[in-house]
Short mmCIF file of C-alpha atoms and ligand atoms in Angstrom, two decimals:
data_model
loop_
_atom_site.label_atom_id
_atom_site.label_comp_id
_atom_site.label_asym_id
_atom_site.label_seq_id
_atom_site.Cartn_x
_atom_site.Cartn_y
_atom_site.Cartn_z
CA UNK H 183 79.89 10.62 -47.27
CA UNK H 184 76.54 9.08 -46.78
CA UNK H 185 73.38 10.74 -48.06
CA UNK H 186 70.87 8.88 -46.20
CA UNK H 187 71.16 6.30 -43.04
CA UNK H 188 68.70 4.09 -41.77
CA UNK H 189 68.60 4.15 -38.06
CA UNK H 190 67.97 0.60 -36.62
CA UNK H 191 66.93 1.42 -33.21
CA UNK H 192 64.09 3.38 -30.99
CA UNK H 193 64.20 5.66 -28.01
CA UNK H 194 67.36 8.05 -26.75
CA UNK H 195 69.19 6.22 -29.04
CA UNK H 196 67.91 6.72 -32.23
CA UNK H 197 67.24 10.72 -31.87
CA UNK H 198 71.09 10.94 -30.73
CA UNK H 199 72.13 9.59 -33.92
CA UNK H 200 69.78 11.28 -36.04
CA UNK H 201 71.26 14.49 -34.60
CA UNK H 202 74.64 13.28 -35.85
CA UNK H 203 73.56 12.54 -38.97
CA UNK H 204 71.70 15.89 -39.35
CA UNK H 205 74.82 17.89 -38.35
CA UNK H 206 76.97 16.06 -41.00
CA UNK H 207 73.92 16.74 -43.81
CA UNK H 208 72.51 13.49 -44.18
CA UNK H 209 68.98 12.26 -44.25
CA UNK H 210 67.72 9.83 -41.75
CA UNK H 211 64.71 7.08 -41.79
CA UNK H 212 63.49 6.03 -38.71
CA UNK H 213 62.39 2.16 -38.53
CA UNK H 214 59.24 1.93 -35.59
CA UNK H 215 56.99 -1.12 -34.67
CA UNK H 216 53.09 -0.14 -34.35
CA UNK H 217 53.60 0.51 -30.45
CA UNK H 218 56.20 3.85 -31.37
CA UNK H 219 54.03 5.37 -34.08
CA UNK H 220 53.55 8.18 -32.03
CA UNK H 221 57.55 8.36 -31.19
CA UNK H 222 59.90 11.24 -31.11
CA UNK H 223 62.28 9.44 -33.30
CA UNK H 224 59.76 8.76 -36.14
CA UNK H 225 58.59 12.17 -35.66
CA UNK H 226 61.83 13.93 -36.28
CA UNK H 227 63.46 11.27 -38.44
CA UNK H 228 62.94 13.04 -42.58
CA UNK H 229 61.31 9.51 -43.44
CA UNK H 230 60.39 6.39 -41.46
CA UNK H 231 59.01 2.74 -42.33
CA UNK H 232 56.65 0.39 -39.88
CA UNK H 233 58.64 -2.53 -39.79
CA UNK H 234 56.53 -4.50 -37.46
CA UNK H 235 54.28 -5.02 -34.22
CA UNK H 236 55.53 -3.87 -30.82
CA UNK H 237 57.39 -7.58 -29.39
CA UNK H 238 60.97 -6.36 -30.36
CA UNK H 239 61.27 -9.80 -32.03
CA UNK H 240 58.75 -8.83 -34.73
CA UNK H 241 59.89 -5.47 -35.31
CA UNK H 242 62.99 -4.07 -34.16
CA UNK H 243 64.82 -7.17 -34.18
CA UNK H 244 63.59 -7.98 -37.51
CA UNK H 245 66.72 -7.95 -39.75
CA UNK H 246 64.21 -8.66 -42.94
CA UNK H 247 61.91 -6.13 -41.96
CA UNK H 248 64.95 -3.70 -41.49
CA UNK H 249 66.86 -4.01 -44.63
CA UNK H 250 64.06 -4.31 -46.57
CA UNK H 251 62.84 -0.83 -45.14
CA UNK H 252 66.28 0.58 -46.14
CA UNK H 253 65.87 -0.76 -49.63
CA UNK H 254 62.70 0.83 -50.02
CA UNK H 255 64.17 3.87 -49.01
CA UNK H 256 67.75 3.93 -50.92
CA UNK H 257 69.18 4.62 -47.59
CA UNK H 258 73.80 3.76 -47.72
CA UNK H 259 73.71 2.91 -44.73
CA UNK H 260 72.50 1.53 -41.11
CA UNK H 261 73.05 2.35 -37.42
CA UNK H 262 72.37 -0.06 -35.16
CA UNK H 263 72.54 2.17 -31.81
CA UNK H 264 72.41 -0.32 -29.09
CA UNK H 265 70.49 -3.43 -27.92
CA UNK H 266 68.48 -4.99 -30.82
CA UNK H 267 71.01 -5.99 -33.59
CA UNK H 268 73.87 -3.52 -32.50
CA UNK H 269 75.98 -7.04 -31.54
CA UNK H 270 74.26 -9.37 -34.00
CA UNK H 271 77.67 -10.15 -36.55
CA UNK H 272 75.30 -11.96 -39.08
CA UNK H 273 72.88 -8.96 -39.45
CA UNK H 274 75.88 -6.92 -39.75
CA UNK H 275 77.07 -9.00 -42.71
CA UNK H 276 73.89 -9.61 -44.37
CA UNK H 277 73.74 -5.26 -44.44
CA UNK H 278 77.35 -5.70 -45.98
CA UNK H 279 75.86 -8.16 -48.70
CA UNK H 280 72.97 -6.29 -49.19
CA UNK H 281 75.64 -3.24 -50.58
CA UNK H 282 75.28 -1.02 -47.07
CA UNK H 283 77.58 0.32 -44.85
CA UNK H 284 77.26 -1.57 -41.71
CA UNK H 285 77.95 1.72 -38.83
CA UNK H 286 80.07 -0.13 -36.78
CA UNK H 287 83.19 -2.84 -36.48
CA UNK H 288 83.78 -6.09 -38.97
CA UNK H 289 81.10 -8.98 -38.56
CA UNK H 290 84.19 -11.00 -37.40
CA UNK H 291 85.25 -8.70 -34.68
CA UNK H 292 81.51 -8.71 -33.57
CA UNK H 293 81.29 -12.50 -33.41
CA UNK H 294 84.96 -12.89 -31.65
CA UNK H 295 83.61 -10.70 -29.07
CA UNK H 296 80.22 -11.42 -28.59
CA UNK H 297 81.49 -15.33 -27.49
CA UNK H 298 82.65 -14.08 -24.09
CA UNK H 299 85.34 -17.06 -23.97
CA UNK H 300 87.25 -16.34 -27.31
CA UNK H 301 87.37 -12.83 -26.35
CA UNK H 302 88.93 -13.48 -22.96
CA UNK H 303 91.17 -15.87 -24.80
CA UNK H 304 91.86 -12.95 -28.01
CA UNK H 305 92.52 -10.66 -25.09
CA UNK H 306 95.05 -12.52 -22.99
CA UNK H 307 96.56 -13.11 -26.20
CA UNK H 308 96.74 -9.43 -27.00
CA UNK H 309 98.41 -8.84 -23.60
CA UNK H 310 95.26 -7.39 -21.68
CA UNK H 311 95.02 -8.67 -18.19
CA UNK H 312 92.11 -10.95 -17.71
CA UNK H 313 90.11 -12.47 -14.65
CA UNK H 314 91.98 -15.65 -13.65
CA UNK H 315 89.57 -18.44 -14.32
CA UNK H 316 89.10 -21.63 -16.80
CA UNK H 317 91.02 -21.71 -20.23
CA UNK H 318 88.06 -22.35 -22.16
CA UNK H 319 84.66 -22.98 -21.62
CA UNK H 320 83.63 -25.89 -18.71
CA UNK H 321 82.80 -28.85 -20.38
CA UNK H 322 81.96 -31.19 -17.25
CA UNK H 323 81.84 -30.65 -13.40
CA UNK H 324 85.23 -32.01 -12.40
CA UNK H 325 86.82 -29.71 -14.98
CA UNK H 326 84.82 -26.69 -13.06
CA UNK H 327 85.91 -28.42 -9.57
CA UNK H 328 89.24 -28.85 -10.35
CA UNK H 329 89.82 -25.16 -12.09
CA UNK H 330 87.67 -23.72 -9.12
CA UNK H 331 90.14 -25.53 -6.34
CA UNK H 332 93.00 -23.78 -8.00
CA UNK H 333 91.74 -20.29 -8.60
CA UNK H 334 90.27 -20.40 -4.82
CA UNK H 335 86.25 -19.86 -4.11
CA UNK H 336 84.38 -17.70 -4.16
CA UNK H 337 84.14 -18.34 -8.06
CA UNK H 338 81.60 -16.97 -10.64
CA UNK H 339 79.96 -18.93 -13.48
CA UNK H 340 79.41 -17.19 -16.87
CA UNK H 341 77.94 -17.57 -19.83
CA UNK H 342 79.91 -17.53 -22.68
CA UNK H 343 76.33 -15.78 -24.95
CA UNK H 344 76.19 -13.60 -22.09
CA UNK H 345 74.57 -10.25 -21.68
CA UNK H 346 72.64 -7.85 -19.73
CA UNK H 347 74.18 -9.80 -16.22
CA UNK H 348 72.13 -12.89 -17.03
CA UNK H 349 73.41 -16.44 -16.60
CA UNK H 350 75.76 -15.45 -13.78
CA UNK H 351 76.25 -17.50 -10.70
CA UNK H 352 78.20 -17.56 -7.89
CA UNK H 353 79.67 -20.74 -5.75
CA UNK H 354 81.19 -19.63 -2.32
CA UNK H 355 82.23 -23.24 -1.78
CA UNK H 356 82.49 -26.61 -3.42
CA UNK H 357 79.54 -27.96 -2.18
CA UNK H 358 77.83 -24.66 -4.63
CA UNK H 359 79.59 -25.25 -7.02
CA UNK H 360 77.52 -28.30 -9.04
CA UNK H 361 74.25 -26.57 -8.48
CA UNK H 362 75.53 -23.10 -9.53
CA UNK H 363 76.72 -24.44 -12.60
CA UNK H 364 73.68 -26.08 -12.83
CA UNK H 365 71.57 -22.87 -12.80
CA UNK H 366 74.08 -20.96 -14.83
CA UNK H 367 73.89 -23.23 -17.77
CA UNK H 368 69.74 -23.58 -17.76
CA UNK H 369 69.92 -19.86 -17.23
CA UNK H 370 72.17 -19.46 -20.07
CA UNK H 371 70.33 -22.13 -22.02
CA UNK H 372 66.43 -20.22 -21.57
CA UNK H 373 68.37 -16.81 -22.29
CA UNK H 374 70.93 -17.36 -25.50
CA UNK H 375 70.26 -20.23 -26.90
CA UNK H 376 73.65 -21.21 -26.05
CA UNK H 377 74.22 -23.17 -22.16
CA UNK H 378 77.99 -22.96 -23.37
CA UNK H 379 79.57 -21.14 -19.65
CA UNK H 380 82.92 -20.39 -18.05
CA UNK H 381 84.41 -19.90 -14.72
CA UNK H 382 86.32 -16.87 -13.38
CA UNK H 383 87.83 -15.75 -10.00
CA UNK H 384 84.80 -13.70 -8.00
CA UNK H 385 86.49 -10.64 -6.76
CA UNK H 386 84.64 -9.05 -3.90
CA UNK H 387 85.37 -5.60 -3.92
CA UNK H 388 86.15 -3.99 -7.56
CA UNK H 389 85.41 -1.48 -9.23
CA UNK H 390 84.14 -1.63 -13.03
CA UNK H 391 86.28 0.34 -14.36
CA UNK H 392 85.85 0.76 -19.00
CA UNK H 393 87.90 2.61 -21.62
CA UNK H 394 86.47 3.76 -24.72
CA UNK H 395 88.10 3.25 -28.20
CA UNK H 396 87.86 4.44 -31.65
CA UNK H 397 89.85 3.41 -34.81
CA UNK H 398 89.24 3.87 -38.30
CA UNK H 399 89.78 0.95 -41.39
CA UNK H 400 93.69 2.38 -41.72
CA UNK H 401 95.15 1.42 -38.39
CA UNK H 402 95.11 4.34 -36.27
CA UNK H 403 93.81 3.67 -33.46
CA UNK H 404 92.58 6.08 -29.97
CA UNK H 405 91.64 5.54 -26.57
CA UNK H 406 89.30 8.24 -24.96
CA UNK H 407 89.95 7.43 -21.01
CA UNK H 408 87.57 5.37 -18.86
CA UNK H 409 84.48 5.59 -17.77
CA UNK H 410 83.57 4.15 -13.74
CA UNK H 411 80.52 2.29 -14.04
CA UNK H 412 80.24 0.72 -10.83
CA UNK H 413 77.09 1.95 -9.47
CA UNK H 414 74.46 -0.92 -10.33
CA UNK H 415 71.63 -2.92 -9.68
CA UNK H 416 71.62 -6.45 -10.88
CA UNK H 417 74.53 -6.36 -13.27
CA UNK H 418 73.22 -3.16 -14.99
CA UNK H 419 74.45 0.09 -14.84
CA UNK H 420 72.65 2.98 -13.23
CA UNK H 421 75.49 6.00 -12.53
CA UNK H 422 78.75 6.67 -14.95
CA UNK H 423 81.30 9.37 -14.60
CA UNK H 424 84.64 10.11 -15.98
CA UNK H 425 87.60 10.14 -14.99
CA UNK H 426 87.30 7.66 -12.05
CA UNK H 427 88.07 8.62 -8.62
CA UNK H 428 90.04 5.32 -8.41
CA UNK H 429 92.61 6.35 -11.12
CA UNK H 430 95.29 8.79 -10.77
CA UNK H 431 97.29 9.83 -14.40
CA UNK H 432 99.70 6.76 -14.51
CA UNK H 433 97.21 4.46 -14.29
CA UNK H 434 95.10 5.65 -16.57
CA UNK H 435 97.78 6.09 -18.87
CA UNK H 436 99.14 2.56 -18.57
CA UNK H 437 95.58 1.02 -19.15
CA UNK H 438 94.72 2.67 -22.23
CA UNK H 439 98.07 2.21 -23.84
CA UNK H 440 97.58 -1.26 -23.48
CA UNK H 441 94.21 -1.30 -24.72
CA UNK H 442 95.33 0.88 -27.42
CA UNK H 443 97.64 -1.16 -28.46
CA UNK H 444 95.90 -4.03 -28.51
CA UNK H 445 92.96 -2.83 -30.46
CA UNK H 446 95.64 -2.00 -33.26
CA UNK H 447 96.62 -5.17 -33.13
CA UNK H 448 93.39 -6.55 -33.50
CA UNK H 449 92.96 -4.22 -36.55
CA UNK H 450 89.56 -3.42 -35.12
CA UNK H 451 87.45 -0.44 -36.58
CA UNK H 452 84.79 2.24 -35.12
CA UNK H 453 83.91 2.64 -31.91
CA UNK H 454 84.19 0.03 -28.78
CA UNK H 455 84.31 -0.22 -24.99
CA UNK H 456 87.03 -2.75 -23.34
CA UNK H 457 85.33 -3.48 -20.28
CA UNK H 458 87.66 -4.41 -16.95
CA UNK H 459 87.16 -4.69 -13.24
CA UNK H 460 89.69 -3.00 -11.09
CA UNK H 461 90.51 -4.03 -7.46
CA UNK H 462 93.53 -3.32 -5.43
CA UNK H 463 95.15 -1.63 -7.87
CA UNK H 464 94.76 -4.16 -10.98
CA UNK H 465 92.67 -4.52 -13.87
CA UNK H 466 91.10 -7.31 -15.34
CA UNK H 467 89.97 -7.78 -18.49
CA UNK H 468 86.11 -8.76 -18.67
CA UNK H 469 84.30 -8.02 -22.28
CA UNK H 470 84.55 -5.92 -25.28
CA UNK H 471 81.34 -4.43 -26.48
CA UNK H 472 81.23 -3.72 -30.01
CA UNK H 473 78.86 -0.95 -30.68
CA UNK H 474 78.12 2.41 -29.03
CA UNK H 475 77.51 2.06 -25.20
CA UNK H 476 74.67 4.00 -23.50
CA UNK H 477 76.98 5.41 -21.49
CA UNK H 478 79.16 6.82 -24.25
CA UNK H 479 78.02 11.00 -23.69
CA UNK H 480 79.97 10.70 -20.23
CA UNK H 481 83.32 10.03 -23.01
CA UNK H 482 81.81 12.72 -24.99
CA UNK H 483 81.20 15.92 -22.75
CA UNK H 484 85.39 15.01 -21.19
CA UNK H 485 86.66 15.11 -24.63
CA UNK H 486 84.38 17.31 -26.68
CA UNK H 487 84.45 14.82 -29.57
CA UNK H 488 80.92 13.65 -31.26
CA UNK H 489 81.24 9.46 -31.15
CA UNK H 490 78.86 8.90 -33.11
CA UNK H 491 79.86 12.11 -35.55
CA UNK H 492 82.97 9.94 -35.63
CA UNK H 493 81.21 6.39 -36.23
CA UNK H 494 79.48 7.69 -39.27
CA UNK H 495 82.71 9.35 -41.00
CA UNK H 496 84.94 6.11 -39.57
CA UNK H 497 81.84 3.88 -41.73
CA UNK H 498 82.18 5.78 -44.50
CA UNK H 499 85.72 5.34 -45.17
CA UNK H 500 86.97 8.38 -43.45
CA UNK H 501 90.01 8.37 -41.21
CA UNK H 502 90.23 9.60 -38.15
CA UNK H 503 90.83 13.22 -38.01
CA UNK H 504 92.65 13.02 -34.77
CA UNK H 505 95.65 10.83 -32.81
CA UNK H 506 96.30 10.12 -29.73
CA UNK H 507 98.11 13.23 -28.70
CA UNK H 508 95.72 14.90 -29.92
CA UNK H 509 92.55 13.71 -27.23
CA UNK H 510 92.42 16.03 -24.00
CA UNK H 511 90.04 15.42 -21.22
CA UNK H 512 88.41 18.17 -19.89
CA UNK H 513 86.44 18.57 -16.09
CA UNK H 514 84.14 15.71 -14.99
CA UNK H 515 81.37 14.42 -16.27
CA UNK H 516 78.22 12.37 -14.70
CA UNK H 517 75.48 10.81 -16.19
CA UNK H 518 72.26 9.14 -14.48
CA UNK H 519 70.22 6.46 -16.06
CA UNK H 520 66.56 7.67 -15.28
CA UNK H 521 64.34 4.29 -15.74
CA UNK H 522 60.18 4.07 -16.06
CA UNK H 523 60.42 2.38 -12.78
CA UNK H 524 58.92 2.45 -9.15
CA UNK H 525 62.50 4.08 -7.43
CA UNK H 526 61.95 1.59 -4.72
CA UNK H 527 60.52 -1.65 -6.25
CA UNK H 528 62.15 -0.98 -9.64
CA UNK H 529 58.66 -2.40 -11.06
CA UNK H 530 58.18 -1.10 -14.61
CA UNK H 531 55.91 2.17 -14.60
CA UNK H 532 54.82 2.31 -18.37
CA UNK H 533 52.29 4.62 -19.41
CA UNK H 534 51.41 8.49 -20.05
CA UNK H 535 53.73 11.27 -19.43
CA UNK H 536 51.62 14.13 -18.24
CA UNK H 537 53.94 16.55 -17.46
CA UNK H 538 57.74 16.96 -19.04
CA UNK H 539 60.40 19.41 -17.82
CA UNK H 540 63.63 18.65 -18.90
CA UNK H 541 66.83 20.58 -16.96
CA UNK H 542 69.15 23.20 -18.83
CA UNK H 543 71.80 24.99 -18.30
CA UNK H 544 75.23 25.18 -19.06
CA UNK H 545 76.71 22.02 -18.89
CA UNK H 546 73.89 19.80 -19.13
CA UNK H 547 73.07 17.68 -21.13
CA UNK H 548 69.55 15.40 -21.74
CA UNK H 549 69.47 12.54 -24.13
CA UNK H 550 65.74 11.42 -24.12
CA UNK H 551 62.95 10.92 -26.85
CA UNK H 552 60.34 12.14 -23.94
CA UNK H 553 57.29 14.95 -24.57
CA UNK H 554 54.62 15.59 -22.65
CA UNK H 555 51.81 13.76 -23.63
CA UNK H 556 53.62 10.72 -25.02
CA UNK H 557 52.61 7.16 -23.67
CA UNK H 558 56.08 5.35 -22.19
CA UNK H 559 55.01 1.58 -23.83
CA UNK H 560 55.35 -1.48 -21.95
CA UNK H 561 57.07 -3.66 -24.28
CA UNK H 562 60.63 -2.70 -24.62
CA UNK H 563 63.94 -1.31 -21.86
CA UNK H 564 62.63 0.87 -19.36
CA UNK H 565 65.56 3.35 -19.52
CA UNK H 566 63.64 6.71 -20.79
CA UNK H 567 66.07 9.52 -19.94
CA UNK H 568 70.02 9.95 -19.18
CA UNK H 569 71.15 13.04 -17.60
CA UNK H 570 74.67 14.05 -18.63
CA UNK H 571 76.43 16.44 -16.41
CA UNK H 572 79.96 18.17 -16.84
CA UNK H 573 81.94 20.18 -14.48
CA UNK H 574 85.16 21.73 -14.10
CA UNK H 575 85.52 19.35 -11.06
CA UNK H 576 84.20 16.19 -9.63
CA UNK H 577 82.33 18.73 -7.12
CA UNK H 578 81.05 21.14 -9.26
CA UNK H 579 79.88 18.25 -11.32
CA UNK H 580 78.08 17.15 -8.27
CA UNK H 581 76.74 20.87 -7.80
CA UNK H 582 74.82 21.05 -11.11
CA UNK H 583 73.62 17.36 -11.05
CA UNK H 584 72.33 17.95 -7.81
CA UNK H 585 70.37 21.05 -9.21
CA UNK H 586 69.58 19.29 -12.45
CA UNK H 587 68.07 16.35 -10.93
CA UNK H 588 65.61 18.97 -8.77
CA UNK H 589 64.57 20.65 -11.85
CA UNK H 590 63.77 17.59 -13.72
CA UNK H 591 59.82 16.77 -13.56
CA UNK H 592 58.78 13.56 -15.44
CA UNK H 593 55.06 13.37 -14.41
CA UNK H 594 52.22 10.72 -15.06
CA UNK H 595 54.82 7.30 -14.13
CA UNK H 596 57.41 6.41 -11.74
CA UNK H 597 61.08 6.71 -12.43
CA UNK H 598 64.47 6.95 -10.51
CA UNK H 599 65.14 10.05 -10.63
CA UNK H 600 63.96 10.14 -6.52
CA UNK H 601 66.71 7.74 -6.29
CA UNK H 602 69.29 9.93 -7.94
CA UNK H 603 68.11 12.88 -6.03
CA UNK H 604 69.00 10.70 -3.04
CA UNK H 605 72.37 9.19 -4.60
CA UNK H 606 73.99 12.43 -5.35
CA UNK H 607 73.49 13.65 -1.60
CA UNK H 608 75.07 10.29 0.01
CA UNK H 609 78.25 10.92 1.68
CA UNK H 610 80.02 7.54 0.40
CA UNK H 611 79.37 8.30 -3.32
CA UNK H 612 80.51 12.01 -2.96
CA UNK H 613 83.72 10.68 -1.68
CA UNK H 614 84.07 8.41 -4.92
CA UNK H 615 84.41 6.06 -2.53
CA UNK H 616 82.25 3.00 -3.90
CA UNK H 617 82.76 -0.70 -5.96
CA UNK H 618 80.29 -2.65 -7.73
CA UNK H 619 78.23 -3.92 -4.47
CA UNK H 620 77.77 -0.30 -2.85
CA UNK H 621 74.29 0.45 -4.92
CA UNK H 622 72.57 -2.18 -3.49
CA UNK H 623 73.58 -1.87 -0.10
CA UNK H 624 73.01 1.79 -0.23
CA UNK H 625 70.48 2.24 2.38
CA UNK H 626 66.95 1.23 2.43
CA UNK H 627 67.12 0.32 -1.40
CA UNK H 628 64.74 -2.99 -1.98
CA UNK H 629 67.02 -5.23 -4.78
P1 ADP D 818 77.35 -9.02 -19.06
O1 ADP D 818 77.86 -9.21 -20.45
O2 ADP D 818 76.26 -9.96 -18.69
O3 ADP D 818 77.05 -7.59 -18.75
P2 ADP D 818 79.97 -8.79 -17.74
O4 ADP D 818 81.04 -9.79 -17.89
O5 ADP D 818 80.13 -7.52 -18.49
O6 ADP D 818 78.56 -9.50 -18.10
O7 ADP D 818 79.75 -8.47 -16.21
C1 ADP D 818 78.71 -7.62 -15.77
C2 ADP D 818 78.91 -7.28 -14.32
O8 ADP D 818 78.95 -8.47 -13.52
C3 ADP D 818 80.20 -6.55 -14.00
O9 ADP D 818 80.12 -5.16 -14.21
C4 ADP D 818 80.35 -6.91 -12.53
O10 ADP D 818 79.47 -6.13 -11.76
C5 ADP D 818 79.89 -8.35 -12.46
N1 ADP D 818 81.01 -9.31 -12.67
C6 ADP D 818 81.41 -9.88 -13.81
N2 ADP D 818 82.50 -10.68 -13.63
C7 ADP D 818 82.78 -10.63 -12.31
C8 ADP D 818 83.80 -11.25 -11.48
N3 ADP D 818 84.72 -12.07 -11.97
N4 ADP D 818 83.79 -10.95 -10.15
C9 ADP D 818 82.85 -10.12 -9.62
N5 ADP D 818 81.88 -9.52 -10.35
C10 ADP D 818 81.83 -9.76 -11.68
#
């Protein structure tokens, strides 16, 4: 086992995974830019290193800066969390040269997934079912007229570097399409480095709809159920919960054999998310993410199992001390993404927390690096809290969020939690009854 990791990250992030490591008896050094000396991470972390000043570009993703820190400190190994370098395959192998355990899958998995058209081509190969749409990427405007007039309109354009919902257009008609892929590919362009995009079937009314997986470097491979992550603003998640009220047993059964399967084919290792959207009863394959997801405590409270616990022993050669018949899923589980943001404008709202009460209780569950007195800075993701609710039942999930949320008091900034207060109380979400569009049509919210 490890002795000391490096933790390559800031925020929730970085304290969840220094918890891990602590429970398994291994030292951690936090890595912090000039803007987080005052962080909770560096504060509980047994060492940390300044790698750099607050723009993420000069600090936390500086892979130099980074390994050089875990030189210094003779850490085994690193953790990317996240964000920052969590999907970047040639940091990943330059922490493999450099002698350390990289926490996480094979540089070549990372780079086969992070181009969003070989994985939809790896995974229609590995017999997942994928978004009808282009072969390959769209090389020239009749290719993406004559691909779009078979697939039918309304179609989506997609960047093949994409991320984060950026570099996304949609064309309800031909006479959209040219300019939409126009946009996509100088949106792609400003945002990757990469104007490389493809073209998929828009489907109007899924559901997105992800199951978690976790294999170790010996071929046994698991699949931990799905997570429904269809409440969001702008391509980005703001509500997850597990199981999905769209699933019954079968289905979910079906859908992670296949995925399980396929990830043993793939011979991938440590932890992963196969993304799909589901509508009218189908699912279709749209990314893998290679690295922890924010989301991944919803996966955790179901199935009592520590992922990251898991990620660490998986890194360090371990194998996995479970199979599939082994994983049960327990009661229902909700977590809410509370963001540093006016609840109706969703403007930023950096700055000093002045009063901090986090909610308790059985079930429930706060993953957040906030204290009172600590100064929310401006430069990095604006997601500062995620409470993680579990339940016997979807409703008595709902119960305790609903009294967690009121206990909660963030004061000094803005956040959401006003629009989770409101959420939880809304008739179509307590039915489950919701795809990806609901959120911003939910009433009265400005997107
Ligand atoms: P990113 O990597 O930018 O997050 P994804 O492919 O994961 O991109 O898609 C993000 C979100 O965009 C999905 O959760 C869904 O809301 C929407 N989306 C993606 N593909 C489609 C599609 N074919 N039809 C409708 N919505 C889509």
């Amino acid at each position: 086992m490890f002795e000391k990791v490096l933790i390559a990250n800031r925020g929730e992030i970085a304290l969840r995974i220094h918890r891990a490591c602590q429970e398994l008896g291994i030292a951690t050094v936090a890595v912090h830019s000039t803007a987080d000396a005052e962080a909770m991470h560096v504060r509980l972390a047994d060492e940390s290193v300044c790698i750099g000043p607050p723009a993420a570009r000069d600090s936390y993703l500086n892979a130099a800066a980074i390994l050089s820190a875990a030189t210094i400190t003779g850490a085994d190994a690193i953790h990317p969390g996240y964000g920052f370098l969590s999907e970047n395959a040639e940091f990943a192998a330059m922490v493999e040269e450099h002698g350390l355990a990289f926490i996480g899958p094979s540089p070549e998995h990372i780079r086969m997934m992070g181009d969003k058209v070989i994985a939809k081509w790896t995974a229609r190969k590995l017999g997942i079912p994928c978004v009808p749409g282009s072969e390959g990427a769209i090389t020239n405007p009749e290719m993406a007229r004559k691909v779009a007039g078979e697939i039918g309109y309304p179609v989506l354009i997609k960047a093949a570097a994409g991320g984060g919902g950026r570099g996304m257009k949609v064309a309800r008609s031909e006479s959209e399409l040219l300019e939409a892929l126009r946009m996509a590919k100088a949106e792609a362009g400003a945002a990757f480095g990469n104007d490389q995009v493809y073209l998929e079937k828009y489907l109007s009314h899924p559901r997105h709809i992800e199951i978690q997986v976790i294999a170790d470097s010996f071929g046994n491979a698991v699949h931990l159920g799905e997570r429904d992550c269809s409440l969001q603003r702008k391509h980005q998640k703001v509500l997850e919960e597990s199981p999905s009220a769209a699933l019954n047993d079968k289905q979910r059964k079906e859908i992670g054999e296949i995925v399980r399967a396929a990830i043993t084919k793939l011979g991938y290792r440590n932890a992963g998310t196969i993304e799909f959207l589901y509508e009218d009863g189908k699912f279709y394959f749209i990314e893998m993410n290679t690295r922890l997801q924010v989301e991944h405590p919803v996966t955790e409270m179901v199935t009592g199992l520590d992922l990251v616990r898991e990620q660490i022993k998986i890194a360090a050669g371990g194998t996995l001390p479970f199979r599939q018949e082994h994983v049960r899923f327990h009661g229902h589980a909700i977590e809410c993404r509370i963001n540093a943001e006016d609840p109706e404008t969703f403007r930023p709202s950096p700055g000093r927390i002045t009063a901090y009460h986090a909610p308790g209780g059985l079930g429930v569950r706060v993953d957040s690096a906030l204290y009172a007195g600590y100064a929310v800075p401006p430069h990095y993701d604006s997601m500062i809290a995620k409470l993680v609710v579990h339940g016997t039942s979807r409703n008595e999930c709902l119960m305790r969020l609903r009294r967690a949320l009121d206990e909660y008091v963030i004061g000094g900034i803005d956040t959401t939690l006003p629009l989770h207060r409101r959420l939880v109380r809304e008739p179509a979400f307590i039915d489950g009854n919701y795809d990806i569009h609901w959120l911003e049509k939910f009433a009265g919210l400005k997107v």
